[in-house]
Short mmCIF file of C-alpha atoms and ligand atoms in Angstrom, two decimals:
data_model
loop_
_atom_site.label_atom_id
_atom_site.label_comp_id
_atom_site.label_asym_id
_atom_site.label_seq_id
_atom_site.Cartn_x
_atom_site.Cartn_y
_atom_site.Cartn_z
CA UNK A 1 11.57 -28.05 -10.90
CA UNK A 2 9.01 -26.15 -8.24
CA UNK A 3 9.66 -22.58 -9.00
CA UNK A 4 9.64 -20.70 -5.95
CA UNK A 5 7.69 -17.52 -5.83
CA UNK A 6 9.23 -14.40 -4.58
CA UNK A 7 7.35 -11.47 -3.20
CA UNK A 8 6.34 -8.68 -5.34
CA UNK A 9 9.42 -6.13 -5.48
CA UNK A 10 9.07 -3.33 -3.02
CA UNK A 11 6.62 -5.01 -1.15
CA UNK A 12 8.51 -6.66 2.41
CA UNK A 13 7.62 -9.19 4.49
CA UNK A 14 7.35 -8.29 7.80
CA UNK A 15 8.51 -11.11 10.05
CA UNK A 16 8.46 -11.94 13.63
CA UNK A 17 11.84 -10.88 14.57
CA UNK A 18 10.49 -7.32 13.72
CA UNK A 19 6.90 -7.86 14.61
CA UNK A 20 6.76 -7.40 18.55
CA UNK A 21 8.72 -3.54 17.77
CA UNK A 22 6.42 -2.67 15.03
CA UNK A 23 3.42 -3.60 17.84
CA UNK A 24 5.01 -1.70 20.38
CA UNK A 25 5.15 1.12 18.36
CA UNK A 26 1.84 1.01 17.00
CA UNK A 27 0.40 0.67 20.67
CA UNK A 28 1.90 3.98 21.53
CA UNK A 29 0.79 5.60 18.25
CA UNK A 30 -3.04 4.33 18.65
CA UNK A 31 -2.73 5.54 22.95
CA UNK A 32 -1.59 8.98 22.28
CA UNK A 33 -4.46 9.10 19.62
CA UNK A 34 -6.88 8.32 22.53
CA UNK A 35 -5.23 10.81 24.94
CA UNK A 36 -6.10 13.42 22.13
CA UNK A 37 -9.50 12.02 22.12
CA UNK A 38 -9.54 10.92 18.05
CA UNK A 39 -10.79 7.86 17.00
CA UNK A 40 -9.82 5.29 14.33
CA UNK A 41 -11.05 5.21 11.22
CA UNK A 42 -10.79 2.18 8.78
CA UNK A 43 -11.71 2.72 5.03
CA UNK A 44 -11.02 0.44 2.15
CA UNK A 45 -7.61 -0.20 0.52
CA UNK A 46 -9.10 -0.18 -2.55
CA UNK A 47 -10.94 3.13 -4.17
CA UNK A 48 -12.25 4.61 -7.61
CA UNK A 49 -8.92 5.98 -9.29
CA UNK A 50 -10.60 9.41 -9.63
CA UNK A 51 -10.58 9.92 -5.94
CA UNK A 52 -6.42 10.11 -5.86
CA UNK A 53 -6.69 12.22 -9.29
CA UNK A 54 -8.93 14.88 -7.98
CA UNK A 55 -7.71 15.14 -4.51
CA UNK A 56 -3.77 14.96 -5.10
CA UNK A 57 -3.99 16.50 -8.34
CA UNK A 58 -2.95 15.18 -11.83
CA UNK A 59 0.51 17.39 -12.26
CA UNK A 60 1.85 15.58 -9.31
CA UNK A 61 4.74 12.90 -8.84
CA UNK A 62 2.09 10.25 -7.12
CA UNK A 63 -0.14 10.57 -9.92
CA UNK A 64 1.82 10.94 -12.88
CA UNK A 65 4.10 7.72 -11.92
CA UNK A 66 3.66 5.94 -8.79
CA UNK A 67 0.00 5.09 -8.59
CA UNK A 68 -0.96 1.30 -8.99
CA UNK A 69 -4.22 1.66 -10.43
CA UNK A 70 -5.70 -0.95 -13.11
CA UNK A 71 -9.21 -1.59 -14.30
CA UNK A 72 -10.67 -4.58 -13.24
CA UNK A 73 -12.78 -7.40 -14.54
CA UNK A 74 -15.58 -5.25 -14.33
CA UNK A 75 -14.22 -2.47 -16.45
CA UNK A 76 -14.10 -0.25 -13.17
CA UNK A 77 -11.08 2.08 -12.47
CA UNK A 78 -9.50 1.40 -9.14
CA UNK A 79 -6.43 1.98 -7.42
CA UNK A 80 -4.78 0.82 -4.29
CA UNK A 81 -4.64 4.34 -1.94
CA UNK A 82 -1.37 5.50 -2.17
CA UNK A 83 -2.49 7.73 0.76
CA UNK A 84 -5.42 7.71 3.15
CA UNK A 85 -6.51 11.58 4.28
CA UNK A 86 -9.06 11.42 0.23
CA UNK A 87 -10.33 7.99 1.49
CA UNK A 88 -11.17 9.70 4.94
CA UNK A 89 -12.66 12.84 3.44
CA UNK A 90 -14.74 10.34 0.67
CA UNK A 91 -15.73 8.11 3.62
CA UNK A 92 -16.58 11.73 6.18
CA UNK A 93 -18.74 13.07 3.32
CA UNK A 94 -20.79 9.88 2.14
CA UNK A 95 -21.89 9.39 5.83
CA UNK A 96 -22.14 12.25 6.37
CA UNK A 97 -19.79 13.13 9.55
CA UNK A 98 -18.63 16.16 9.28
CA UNK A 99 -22.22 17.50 8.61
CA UNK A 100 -22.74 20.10 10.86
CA UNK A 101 -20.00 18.71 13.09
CA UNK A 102 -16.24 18.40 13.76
CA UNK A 103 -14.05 14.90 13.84
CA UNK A 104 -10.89 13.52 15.37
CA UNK A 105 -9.79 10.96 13.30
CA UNK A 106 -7.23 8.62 13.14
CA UNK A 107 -5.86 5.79 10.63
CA UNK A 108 -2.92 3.09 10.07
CA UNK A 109 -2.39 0.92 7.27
CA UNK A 110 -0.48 0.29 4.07
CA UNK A 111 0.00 2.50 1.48
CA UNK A 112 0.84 1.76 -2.01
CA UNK A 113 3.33 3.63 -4.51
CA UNK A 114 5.25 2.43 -7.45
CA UNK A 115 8.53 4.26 -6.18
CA UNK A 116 12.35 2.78 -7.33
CA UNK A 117 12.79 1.04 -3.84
CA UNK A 118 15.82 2.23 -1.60
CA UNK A 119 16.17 2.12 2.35
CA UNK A 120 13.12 3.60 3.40
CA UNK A 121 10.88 3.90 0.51
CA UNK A 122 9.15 1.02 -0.70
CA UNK A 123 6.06 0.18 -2.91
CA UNK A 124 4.17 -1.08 -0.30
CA UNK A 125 4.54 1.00 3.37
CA UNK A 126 2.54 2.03 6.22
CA UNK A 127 1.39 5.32 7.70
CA UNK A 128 -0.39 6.43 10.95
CA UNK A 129 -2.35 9.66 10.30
CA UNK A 130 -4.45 11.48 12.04
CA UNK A 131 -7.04 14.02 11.04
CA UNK A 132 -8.64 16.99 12.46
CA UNK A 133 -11.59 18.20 10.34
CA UNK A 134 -14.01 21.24 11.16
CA UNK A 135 -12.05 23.64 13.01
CA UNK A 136 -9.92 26.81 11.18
CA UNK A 137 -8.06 27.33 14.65
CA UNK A 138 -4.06 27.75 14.96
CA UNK A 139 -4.66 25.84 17.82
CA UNK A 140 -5.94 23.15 16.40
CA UNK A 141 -2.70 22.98 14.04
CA UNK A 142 -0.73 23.48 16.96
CA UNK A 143 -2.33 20.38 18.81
CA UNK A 144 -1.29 18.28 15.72
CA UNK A 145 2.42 19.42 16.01
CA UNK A 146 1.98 18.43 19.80
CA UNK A 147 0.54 15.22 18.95
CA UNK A 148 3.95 14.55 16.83
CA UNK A 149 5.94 16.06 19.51
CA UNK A 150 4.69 13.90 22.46
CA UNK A 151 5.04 10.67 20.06
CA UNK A 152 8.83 11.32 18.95
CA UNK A 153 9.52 11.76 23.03
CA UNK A 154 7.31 9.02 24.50
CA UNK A 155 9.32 6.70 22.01
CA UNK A 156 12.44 8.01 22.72
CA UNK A 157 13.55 9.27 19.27
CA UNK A 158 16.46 12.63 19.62
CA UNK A 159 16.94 13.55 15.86
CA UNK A 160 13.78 14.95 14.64
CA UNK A 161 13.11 18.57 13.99
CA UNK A 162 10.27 19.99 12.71
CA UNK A 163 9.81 22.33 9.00
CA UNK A 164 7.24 24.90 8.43
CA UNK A 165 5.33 26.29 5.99
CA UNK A 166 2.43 28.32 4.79
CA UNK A 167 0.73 28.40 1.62
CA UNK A 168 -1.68 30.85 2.54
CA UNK A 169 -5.15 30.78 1.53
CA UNK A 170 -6.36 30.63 -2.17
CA UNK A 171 -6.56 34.18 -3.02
CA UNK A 172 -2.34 34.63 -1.50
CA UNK A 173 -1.22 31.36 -3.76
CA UNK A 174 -2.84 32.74 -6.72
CA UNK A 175 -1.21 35.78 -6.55
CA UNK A 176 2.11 34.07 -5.74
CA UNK A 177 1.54 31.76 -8.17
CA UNK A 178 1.45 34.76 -11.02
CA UNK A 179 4.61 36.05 -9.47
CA UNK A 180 6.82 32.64 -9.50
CA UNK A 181 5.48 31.96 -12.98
CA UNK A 182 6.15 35.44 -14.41
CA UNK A 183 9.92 35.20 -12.84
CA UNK A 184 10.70 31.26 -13.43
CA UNK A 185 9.64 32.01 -17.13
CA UNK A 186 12.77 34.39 -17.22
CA UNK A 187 14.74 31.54 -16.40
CA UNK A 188 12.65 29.00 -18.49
CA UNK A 189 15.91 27.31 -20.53
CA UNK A 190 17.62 26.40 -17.11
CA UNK A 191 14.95 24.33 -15.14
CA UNK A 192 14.66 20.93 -15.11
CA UNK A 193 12.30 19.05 -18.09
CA UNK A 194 9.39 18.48 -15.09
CA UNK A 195 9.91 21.58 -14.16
CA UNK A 196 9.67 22.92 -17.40
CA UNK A 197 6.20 20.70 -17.81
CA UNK A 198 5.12 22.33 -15.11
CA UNK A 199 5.21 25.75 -15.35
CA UNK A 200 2.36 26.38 -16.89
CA UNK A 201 -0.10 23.85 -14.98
CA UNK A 202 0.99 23.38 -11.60
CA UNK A 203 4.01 25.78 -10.65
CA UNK A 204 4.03 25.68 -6.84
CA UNK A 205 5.40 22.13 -7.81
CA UNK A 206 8.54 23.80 -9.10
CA UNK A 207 9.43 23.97 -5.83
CA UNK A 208 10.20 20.84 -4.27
CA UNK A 209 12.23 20.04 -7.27
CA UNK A 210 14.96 18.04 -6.44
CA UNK A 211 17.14 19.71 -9.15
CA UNK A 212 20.14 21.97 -8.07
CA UNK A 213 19.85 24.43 -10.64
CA UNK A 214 16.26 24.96 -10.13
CA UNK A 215 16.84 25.62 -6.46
CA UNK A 216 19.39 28.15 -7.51
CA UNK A 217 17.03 30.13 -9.23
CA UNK A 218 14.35 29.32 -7.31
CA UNK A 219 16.41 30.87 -4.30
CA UNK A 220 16.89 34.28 -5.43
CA UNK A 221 12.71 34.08 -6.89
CA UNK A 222 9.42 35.36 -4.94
CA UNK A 223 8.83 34.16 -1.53
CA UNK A 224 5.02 33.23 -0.42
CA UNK A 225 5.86 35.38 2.57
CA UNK A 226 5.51 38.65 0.77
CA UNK A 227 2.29 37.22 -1.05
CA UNK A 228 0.34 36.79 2.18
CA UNK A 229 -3.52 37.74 2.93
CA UNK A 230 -3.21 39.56 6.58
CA UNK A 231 -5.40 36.53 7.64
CA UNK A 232 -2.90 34.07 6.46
CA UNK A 233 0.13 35.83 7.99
CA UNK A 234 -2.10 36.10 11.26
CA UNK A 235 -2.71 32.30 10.93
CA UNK A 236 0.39 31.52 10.87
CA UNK A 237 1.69 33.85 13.30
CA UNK A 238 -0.72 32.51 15.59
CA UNK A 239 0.44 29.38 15.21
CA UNK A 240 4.09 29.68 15.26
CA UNK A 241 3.75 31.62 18.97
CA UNK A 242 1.67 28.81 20.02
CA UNK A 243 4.76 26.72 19.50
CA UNK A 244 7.18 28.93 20.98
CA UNK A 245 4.66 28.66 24.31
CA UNK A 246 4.50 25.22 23.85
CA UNK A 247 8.61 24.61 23.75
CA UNK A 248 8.61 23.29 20.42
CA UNK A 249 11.31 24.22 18.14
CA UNK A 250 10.68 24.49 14.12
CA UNK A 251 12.58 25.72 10.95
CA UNK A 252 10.84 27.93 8.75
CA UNK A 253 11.15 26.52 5.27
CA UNK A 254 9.67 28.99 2.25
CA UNK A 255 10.36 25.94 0.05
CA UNK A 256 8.42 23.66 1.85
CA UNK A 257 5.14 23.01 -0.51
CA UNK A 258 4.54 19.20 0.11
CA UNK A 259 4.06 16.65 -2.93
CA UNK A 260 0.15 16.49 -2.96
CA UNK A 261 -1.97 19.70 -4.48
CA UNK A 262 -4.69 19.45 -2.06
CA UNK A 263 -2.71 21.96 0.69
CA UNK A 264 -3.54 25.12 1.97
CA UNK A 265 -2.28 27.29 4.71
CA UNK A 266 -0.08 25.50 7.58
CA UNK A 267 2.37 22.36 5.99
CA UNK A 268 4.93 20.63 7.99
CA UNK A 269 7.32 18.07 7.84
CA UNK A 270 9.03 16.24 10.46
CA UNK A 271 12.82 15.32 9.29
CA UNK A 272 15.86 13.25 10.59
CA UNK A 273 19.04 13.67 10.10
CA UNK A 274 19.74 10.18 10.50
CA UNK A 275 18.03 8.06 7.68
CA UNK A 276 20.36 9.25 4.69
CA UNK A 277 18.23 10.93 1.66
CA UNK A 278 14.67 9.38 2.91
CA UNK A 279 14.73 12.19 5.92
CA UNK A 280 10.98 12.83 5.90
CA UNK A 281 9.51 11.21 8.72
CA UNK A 282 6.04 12.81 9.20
CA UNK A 283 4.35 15.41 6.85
CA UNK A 284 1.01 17.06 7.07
CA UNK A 285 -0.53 20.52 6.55
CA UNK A 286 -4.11 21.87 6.14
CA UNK A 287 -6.82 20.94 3.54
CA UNK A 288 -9.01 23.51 3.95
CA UNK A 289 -11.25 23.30 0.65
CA UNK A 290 -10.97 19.08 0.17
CA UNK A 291 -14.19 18.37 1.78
CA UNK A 292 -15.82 20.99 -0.02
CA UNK A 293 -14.14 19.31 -3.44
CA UNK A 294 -15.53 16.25 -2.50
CA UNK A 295 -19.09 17.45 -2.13
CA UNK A 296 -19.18 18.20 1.33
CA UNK A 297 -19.92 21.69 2.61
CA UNK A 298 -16.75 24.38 2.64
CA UNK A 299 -14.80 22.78 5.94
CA UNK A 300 -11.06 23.62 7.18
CA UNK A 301 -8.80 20.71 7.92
CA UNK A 302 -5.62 19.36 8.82
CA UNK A 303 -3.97 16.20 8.99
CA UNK A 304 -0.38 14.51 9.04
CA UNK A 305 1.20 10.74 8.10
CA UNK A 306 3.80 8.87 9.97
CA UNK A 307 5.97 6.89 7.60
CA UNK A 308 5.61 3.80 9.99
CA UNK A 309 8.98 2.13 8.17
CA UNK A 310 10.78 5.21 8.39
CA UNK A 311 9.50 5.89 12.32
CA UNK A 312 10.54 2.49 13.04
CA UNK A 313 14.02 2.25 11.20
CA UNK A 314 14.76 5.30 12.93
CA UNK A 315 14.33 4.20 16.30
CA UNK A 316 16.32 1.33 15.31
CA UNK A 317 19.13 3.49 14.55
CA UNK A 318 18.83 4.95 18.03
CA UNK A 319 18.84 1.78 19.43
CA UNK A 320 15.12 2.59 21.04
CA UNK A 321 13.88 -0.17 20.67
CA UNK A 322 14.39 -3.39 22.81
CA UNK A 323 11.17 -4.44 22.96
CA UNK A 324 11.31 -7.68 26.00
CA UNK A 325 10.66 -10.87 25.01
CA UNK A 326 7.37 -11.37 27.06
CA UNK A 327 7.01 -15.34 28.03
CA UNK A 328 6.39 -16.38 31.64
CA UNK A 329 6.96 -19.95 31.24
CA UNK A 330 7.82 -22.85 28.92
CA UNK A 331 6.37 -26.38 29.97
CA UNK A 332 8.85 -29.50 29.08
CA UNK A 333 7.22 -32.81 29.18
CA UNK A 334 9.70 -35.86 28.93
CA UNK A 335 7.05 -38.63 28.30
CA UNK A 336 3.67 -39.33 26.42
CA UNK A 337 2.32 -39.74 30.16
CA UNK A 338 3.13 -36.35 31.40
CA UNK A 339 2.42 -34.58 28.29
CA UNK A 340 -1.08 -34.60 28.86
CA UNK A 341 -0.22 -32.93 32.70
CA UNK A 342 1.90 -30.44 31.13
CA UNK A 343 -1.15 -29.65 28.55
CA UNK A 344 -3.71 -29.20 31.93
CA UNK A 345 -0.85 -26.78 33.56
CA UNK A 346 0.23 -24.37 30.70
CA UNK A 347 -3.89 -23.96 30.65
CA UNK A 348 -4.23 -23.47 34.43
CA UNK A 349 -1.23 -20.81 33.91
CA UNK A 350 -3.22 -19.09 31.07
CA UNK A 351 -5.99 -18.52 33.28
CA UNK A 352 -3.92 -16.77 35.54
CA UNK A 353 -3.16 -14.79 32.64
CA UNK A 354 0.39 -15.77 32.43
CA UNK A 355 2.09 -16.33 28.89
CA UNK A 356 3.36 -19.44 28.64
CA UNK A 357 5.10 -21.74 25.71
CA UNK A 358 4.06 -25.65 25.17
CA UNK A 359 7.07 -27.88 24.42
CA UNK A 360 5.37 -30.37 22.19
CA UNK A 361 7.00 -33.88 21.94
CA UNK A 362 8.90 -35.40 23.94
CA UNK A 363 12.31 -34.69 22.66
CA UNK A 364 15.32 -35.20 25.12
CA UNK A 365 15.57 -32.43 28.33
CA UNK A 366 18.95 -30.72 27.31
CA UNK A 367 17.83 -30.04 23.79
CA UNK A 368 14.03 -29.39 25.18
CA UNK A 369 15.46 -26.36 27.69
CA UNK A 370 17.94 -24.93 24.65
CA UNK A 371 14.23 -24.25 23.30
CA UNK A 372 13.03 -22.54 26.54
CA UNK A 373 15.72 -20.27 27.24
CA UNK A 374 15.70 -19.71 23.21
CA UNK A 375 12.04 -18.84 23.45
CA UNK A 376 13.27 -15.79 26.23
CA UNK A 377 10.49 -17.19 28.98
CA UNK A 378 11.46 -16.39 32.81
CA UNK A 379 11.03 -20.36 33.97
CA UNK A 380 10.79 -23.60 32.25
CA UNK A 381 9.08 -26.03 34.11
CA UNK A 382 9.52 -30.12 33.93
CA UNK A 383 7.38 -32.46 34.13
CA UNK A 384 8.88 -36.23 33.26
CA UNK A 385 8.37 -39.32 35.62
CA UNK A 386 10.07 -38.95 38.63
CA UNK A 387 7.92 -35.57 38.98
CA UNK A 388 4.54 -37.06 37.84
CA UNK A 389 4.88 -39.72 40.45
CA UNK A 390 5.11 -37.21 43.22
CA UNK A 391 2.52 -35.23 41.19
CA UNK A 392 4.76 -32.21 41.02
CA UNK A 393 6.66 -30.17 38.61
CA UNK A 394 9.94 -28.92 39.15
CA UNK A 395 10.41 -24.92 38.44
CA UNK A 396 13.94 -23.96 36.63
CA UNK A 397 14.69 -20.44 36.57
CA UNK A 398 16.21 -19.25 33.43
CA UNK A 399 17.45 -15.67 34.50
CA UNK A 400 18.56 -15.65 37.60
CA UNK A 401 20.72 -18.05 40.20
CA UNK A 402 17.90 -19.03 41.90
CA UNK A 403 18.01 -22.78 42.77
CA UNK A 404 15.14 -25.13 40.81
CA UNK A 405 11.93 -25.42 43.01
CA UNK A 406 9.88 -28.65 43.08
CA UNK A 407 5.78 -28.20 43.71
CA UNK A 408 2.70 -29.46 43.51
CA UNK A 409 1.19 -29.03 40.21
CA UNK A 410 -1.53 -27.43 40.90
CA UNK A 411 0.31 -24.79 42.92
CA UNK A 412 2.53 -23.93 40.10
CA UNK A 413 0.58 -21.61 38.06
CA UNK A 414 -0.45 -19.48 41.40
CA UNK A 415 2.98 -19.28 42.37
CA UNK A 416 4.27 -18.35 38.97
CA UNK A 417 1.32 -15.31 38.84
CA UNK A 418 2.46 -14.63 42.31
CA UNK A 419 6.35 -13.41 40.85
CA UNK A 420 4.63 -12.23 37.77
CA UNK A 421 2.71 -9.63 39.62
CA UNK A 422 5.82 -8.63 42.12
CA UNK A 423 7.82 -7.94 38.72
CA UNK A 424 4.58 -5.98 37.72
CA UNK A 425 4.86 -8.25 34.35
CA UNK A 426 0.86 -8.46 34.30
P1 LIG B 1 9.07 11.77 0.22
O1 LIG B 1 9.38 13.20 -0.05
O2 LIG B 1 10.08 11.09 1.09
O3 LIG B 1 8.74 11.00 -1.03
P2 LIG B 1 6.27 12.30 0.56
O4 LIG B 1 6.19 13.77 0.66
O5 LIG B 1 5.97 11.65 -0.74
O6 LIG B 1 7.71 11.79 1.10
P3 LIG B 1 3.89 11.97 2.15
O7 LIG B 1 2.99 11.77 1.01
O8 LIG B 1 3.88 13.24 2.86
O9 LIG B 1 5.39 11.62 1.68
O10 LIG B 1 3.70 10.78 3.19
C1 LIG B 1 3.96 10.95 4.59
C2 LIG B 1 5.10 10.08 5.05
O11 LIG B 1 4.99 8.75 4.53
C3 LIG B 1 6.47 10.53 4.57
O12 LIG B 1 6.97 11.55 5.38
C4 LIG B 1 7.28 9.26 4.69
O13 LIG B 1 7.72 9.07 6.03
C5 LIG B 1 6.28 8.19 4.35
N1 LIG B 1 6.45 7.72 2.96
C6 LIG B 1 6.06 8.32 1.82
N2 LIG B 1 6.34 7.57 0.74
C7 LIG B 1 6.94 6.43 1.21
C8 LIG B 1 7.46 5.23 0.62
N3 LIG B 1 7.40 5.03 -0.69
N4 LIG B 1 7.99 4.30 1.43
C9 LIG B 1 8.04 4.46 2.77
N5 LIG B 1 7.55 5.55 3.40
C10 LIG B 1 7.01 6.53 2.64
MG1 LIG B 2 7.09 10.90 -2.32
#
């Protein structure tokens, strides 16, 4: 018996009934990118497993569990990115980019983590991100917000509201690291076992637990607020009346810390109410000392991540997208003779630019224009014998009432780009 493969679990096929929205959305990602003025960047999928360990930081959910990293033949340690902003900083500081100079960047592609599947999480995903690197300014963080801001409204999505956050620099997170661990080891017998792990190495962790007690206690423990270098506090101050300027309306969230150790200063999340427990649509924050980390000299940065799956499951929920089918024409021939005619004219109409479907075979006309008007194109046009004696080819609109329209065939695809162009479909 064949055995018929499945695909790996977690990991979805994305097929063409989904296709033409996941393009439309990725077109108005990648154009609001260029209105910004950042451009793409395209590292490998693959990278050296210690790049995810020292960047996201080994006390952390993605690398404790979810990585899938493996050693191959060669005895190398690698890992399939289960995030992209290390692979831009590692690919910014080997050629050297952000020497002496700033960068825009941008990225899409999948993303790999070995998370229990559920509506909207999967193993393999995709993210857009984008990534400012060089500049320390509020404004800068405030352009990134924008950036998020103008994408949620050119696509049309209403529940979305952004969280805020500061970790303040290193010298304010030390000190309100000392405080959460002195209190949280009051209440050491009531947290959660990761918690409990984590006290000691990586406390800031603590507080995205998903545990209720924990965030009981944690709610009536130290606030990063009150732990605040005046430069931090102006930072963010800075930042939160550019939004206010701006129109942009934000929660502040003391809890918000952000599952990757590499933060600093300004984190944000973008969240729906309408995806059920996988809210998180968008999350970013600074990275101030990463490129430094990496080798690079001491540069600020900031960056966010679309969860493309999430974005896109969202709109659907909406009902924002209904993406048109976009097919001028499909070409019927009824015999071997005329096939060859309708061949010449759906190239003639692709020279005018038009998009246009090839019946192939000669199968009979009432099951041949079932196909066209499946395939969503404006006109089918026929070509059997009766029309290939008169050398024409008789136009049959699909849409509309209009009666069908005999002509010449090598008038057809002019007159078809003619309509296209008065229904601005070019
Ligand atoms: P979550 O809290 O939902 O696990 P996260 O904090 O791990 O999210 P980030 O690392 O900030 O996520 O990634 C940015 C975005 O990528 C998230 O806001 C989400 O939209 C998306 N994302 C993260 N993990 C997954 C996944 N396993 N499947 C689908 N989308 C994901
Ligand atoms: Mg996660």
């Amino acid at each position: 018996m064949v055995n018929r493969i499945q695909s790996v679990k977690g990991m979805n096929d994305m097929l063409p009934a989904v296709t033409a929205d996941w393009q439309h959305v990725e077109r108005v990602l990648q154009s609001i990118a260029q209105q910004y003025n950042y451009q793409e960047i395209r590292t490998p999928i693959l990278e050296k497993t210690s790049l995810f360990v020292q960047s996201i930081g080994e006390q952390t959910d993605i690398v404790e569990k979810e990585m899938f990293a493996f050693e191959d033949a060669g005895g190398e340690h690698v890992c399939m990115r289960p995030e992209n902003t290390a692979g831009v900083v590692r690919a910014g500081v080997q050629h050297g980019l952000f020497h002496n100079a700033q960068a825009r960047l941008w990225y899409m592609g999948p993303m790999f983590r070995r998370e229990r599947p559920q509506k909207g999480r999967y193993r393999q995903f995709y993210q857009f991100g984008m990534e400012a690197i060089g500049w320390p300014d509020a404004t800068v963080d405030a352009e990134l917000i924008l950036i998020g801001e103008r994408v949620w409204s050119t696509l049309g999505v209403e529940d979305v509201h952004l969280y805020l956050n500061t970790l303040g620099s290193d010298a304010s997170r030390d000190a309100y690291r000392q405080a959460l661990v002195n209190y949280l080891q009051q209440h050491m017998n009531d947290l959660d076992a990761d918690s409990q792990r984590r006290l000691q190495k990586n406390p800031l962790r603590i507080l995205d637990s998903k545990d209720e007690s924990t965030q009981a206690i944690l709610a009536d423990g130290p606030k990063i607020n009150d732990y605040l270098e005046q430069a931090d506090a102006e930072h963010f101050a800075q930042l939160t009346s550019l939004l206010d300027v701006a129109g942009v309306s934000y929660t502040i969230d003391a809890s918000l810390v952000r599952g990757l150790d590499y933060y600093t200063s300004t984190v944000f999340e973008w969240k729906t109410g309408s995806l059920g427990t996988q809210s998180a649509v968008c999350g970013g924050g600074r990275y101030d000392n990463l490129v430094e980390h990496h080798g690079g000299k001491p540069t600020p940065a900031i960056g966010f991540a679309v969860g493309m799956e999430r974005l896109v499951e969202l709109l659907q929920a909406e009902k924002k997208l209904n993406v048109p089918a976009v097919l001028d024409a499909y070409i019927i021939s009824l015999d071997a003779q005329a096939s060859a005619s309708a061949q010449k004219l759906a190239e003639q109409c692709r020279d005018n630019n038009l998009m246009v479907a090839l019946g192939h075979g000669q199968a009979k006309l009432k099951a041949q224009l079932k196909k066209a008007d499946q395939s969503g194109a404006d006109v089918a046009i026929i070509i059997g014998e009766e029309e290939l004696s008169k050398g024409q080819g008789q136009i049959k609109y699909l849409r509309d009432q209009q009666d069908s329209q005999w002509l010449p065939l090598e008038e057809i695809s002019g007159v078809l780009q003619a309509q296209c162009v008065r229904q601005e479909r070019l």
